[in-house]
mmCIF file of C-alpha atoms in Angstrom:
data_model
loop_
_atom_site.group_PDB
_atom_site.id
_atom_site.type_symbol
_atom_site.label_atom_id
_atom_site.label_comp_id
_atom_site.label_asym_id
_atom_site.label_seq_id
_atom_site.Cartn_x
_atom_site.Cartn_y
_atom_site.Cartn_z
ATOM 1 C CA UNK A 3 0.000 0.000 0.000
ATOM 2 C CA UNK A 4 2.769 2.656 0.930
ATOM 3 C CA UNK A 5 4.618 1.559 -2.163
ATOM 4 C CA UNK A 6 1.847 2.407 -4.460
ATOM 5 C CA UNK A 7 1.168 5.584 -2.720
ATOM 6 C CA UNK A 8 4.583 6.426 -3.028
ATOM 7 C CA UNK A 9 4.800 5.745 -6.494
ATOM 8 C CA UNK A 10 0.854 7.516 -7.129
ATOM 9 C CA UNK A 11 3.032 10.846 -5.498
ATOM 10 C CA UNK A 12 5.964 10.331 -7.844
ATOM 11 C CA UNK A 13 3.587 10.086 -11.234
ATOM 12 C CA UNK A 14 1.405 13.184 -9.795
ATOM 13 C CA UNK A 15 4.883 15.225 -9.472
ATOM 14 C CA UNK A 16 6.025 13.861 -12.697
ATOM 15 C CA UNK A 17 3.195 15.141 -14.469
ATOM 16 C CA UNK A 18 3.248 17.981 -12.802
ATOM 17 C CA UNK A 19 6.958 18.624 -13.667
ATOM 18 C CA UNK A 20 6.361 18.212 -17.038
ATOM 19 C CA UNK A 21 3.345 20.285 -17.042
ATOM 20 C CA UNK A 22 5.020 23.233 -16.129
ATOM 21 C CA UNK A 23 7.785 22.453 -18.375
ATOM 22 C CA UNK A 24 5.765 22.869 -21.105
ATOM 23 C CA UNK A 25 4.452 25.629 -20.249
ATOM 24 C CA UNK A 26 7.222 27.952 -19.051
ATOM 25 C CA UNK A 27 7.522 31.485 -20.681
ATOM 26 C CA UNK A 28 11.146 31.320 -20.873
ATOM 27 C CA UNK A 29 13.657 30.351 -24.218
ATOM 28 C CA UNK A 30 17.584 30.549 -23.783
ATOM 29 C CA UNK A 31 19.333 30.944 -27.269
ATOM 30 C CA UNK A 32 22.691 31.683 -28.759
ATOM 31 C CA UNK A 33 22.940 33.667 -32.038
ATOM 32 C CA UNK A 34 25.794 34.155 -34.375
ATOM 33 C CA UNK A 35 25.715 36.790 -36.910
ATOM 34 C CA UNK A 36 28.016 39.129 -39.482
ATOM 35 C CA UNK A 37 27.903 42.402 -41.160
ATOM 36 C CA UNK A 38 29.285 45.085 -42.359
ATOM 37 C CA UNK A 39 28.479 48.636 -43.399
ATOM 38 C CA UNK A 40 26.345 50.526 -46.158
ATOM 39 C CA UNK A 41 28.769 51.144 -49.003
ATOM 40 C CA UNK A 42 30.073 54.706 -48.644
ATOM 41 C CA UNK A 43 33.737 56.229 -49.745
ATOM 42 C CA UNK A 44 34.662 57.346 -46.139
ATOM 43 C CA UNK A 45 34.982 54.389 -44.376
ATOM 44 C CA UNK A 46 35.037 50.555 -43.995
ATOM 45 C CA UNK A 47 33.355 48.078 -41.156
ATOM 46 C CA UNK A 48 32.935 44.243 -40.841
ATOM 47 C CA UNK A 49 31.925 42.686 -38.194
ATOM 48 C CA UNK A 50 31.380 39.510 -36.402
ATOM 49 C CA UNK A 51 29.109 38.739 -33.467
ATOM 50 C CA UNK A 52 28.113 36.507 -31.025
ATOM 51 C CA UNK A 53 24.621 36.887 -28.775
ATOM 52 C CA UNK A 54 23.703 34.766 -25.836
ATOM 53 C CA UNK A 55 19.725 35.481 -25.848
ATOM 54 C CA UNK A 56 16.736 35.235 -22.951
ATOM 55 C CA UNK A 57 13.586 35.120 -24.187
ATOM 56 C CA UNK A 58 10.430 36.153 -21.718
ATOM 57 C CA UNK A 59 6.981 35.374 -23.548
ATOM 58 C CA UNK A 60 4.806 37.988 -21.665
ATOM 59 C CA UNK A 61 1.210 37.314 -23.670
ATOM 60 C CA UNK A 62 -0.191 35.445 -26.665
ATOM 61 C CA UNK A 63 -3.003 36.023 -28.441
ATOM 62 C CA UNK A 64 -5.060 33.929 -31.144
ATOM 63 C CA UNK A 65 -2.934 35.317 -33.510
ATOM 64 C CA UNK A 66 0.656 37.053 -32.453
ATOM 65 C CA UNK A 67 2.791 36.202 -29.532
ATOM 66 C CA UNK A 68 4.789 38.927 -27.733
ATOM 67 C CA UNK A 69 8.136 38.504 -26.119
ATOM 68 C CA UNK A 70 11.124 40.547 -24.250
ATOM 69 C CA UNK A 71 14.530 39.624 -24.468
ATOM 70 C CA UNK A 72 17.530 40.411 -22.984
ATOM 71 C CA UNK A 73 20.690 40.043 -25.109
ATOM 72 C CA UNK A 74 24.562 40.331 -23.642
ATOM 73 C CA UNK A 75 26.833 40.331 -27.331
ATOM 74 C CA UNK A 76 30.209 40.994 -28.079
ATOM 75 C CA UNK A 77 31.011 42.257 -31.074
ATOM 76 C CA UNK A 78 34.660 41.867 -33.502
ATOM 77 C CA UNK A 79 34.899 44.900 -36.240
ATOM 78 C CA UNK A 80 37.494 46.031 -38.428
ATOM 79 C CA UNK A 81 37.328 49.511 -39.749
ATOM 80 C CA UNK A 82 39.559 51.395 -41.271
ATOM 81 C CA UNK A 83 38.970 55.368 -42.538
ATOM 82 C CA UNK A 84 39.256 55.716 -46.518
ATOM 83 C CA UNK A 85 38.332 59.153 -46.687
ATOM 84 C CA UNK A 86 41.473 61.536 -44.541
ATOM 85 C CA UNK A 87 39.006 64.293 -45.264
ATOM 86 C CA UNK A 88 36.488 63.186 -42.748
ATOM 87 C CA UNK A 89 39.229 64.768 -40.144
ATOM 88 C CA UNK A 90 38.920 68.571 -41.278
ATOM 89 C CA UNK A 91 42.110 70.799 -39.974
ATOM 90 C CA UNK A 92 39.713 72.381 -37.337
ATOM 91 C CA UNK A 93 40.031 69.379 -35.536
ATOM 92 C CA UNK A 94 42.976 69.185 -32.820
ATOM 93 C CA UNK A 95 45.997 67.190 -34.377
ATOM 94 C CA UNK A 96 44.188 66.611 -37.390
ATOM 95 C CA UNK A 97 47.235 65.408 -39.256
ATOM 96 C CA UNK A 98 48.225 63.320 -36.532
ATOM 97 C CA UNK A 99 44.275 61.588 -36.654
ATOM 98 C CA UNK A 100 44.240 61.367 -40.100
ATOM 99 C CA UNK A 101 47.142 59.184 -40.052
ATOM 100 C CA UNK A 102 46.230 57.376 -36.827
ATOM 101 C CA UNK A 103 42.631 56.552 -38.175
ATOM 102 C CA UNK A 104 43.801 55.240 -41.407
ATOM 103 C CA UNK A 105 45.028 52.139 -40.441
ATOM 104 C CA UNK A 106 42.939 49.143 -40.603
ATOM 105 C CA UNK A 107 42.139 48.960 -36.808
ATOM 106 C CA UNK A 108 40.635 46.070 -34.354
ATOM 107 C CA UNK A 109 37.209 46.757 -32.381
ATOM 108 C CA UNK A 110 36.038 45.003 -29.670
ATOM 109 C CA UNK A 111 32.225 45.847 -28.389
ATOM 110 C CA UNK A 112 30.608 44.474 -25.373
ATOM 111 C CA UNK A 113 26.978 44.991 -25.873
ATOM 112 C CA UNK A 114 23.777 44.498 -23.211
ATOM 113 C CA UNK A 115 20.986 44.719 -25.726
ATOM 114 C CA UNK A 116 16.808 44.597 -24.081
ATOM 115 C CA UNK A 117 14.588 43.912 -27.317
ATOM 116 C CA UNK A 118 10.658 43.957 -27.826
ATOM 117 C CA UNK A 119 9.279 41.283 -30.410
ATOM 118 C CA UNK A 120 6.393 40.669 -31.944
ATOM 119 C CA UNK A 121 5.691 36.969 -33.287
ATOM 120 C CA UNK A 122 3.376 35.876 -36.141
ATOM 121 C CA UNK A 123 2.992 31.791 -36.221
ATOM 122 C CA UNK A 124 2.815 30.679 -39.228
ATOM 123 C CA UNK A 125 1.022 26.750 -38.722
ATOM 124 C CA UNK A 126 2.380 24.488 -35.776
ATOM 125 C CA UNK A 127 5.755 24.526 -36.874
ATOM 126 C CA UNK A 128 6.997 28.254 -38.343
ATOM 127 C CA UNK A 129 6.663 31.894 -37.188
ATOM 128 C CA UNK A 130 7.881 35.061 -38.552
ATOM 129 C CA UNK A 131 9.005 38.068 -35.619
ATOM 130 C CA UNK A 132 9.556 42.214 -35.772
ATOM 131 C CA UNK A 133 12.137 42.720 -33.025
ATOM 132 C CA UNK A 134 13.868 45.846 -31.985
ATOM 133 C CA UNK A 135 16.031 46.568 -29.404
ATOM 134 C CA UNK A 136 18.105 49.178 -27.280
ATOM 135 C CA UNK A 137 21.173 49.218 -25.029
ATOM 136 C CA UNK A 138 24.060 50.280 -23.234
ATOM 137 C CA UNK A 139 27.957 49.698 -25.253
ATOM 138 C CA UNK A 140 31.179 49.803 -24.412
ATOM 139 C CA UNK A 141 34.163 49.734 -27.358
ATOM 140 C CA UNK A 142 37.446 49.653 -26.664
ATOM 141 C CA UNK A 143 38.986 51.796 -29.949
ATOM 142 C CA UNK A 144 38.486 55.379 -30.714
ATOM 143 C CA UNK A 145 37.873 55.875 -34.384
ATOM 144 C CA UNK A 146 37.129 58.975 -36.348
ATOM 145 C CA UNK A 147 33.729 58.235 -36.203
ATOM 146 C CA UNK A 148 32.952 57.230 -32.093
ATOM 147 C CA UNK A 149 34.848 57.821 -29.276
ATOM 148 C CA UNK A 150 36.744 55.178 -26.988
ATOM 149 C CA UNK A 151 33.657 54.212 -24.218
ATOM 150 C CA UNK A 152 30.159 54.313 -23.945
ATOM 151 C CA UNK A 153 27.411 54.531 -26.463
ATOM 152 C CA UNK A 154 24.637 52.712 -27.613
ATOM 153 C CA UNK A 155 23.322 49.811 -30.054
ATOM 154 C CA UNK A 156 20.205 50.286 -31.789
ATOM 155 C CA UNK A 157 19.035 47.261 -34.215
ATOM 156 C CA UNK A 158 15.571 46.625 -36.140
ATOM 157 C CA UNK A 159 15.659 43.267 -37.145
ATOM 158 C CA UNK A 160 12.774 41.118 -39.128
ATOM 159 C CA UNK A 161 13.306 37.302 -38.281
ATOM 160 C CA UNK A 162 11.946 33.669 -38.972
ATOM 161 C CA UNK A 163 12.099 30.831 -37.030
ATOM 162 C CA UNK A 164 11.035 26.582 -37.804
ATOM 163 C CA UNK A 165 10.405 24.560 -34.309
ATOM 164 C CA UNK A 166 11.342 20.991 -34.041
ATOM 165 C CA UNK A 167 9.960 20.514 -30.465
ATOM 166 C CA UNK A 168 11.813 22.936 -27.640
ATOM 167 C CA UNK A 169 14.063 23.944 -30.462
ATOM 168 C CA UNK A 170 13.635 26.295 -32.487
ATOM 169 C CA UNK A 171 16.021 27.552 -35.614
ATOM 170 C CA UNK A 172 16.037 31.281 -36.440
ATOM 171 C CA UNK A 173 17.593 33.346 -39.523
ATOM 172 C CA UNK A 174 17.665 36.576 -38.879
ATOM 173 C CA UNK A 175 18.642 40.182 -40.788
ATOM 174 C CA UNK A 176 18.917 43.274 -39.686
ATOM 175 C CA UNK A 177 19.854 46.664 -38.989
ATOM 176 C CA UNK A 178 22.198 48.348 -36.480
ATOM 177 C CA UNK A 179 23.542 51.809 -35.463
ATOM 178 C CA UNK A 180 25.692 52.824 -33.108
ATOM 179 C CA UNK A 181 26.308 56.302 -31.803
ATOM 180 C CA UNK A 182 27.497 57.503 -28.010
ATOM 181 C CA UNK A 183 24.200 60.356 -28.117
ATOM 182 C CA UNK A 184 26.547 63.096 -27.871
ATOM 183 C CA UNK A 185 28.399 61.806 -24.919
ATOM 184 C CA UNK A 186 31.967 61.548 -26.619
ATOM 185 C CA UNK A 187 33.695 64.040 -28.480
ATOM 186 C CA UNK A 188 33.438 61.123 -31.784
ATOM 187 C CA UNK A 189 29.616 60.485 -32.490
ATOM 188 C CA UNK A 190 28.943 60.162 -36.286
ATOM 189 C CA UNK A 191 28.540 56.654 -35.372
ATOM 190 C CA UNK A 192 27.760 53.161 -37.854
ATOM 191 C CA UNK A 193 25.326 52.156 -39.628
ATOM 192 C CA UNK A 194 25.523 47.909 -40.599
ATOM 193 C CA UNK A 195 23.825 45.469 -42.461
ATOM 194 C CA UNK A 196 24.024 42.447 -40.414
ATOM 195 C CA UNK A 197 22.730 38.626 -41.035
ATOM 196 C CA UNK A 198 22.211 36.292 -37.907
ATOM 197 C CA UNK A 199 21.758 32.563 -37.389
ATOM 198 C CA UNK A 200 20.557 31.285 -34.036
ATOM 199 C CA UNK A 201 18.942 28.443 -32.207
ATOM 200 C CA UNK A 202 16.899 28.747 -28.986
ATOM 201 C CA UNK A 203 15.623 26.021 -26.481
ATOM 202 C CA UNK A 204 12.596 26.378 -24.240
ATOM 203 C CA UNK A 205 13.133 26.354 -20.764
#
């Protein structure tokens, strides 16, 4: 008799378990992406990146799901200054800057990105997303264009994603900028093109 009770307990909490498994709110996801800038004659930047991503579902209707998401990235870049011009002699050491910025230079960029999405399924299986998302930058290299420090990383992305039970694979392009808002004495900032690939398990 105790036995049976004991196992009854253990199915009940095993079902329960897995009840709220399925149900939980939560995704955790790793993305990988590249870019690199509009084409323009003053400057070159490609990029490489590498997201670890939280998803929070916060409400689903019949049709649309919506979902926050916290992102911590870092980001590799090379840029390198084509146009010397950019520097105009008004600027403090210009010469000295123009021959400093360039080089072809290294850029490393720790990112902390909080996103808003908006998901359309599409059957049991596909979905396609709106996501865009705002936060807080550090880069270690001063270039013509941003200063050495804070500043912020702004991207609009469109995505779509195919489910295979928790899993779910997700391509994803999109659109960044990057500016400091003033802050440093730099702040013309980027603009990329950027392509992601990701994969996401719910928790």
């Amino acid at each position: 008799m105790t036995r049976k009770l004991l196992l009854g307990l253990l199915f009940l909490m095993t079902v329960k378990m897995t009840a709220q498994k399925d149900d939980s709110n939560f995704s955790l996801g790793f993305n990988y992406g590249f870019g690199s800038e509009f084409s323009n004659r003053n400057y070159t930047f490609t990029n490489h990146f590498y997201k670890v991503q939280l998803y929070y579902k916060i409400k689903e209707t019949k049709h649309f799901q919506y979902q926050i998401l916290v992102q911590p990235e870092i980001n590799f870049a090379e840029h390198q200054l084509l146009n010397f011009y950019f520097v105009k002699p008004e600027t403090p050491n210009y010469q000295q800057k123009r021959d400093e910025y360039t080089h072809l230079k290294d850029v490393r960029e720790y990112v902390l990105n909080c996103g808003f999405l908006i998901r359309k399924p599409i059957g049991d299986v596909c979905s396609f997303y709106i996501l865009g998302s705002i936060g807080p930058m550090i880069t270690d290299t001063e270039t013509e264009r941003i200063s050495e420090g804070f500043a912020f990383a702004d991207v609009l992305a469109l995505g779509f994603t195919v489910g295979c039970n928790k899993l779910q694979f997700d391509l994803r392009p999109s659109l960044r900028h990057v500016s400091n808002a003033g802050l440093g004495s730099s702040n013309a900032g980027y603009n990329t093109k950027n392509i992601e690939f990701g994969i996401s398990y719910q928790l």
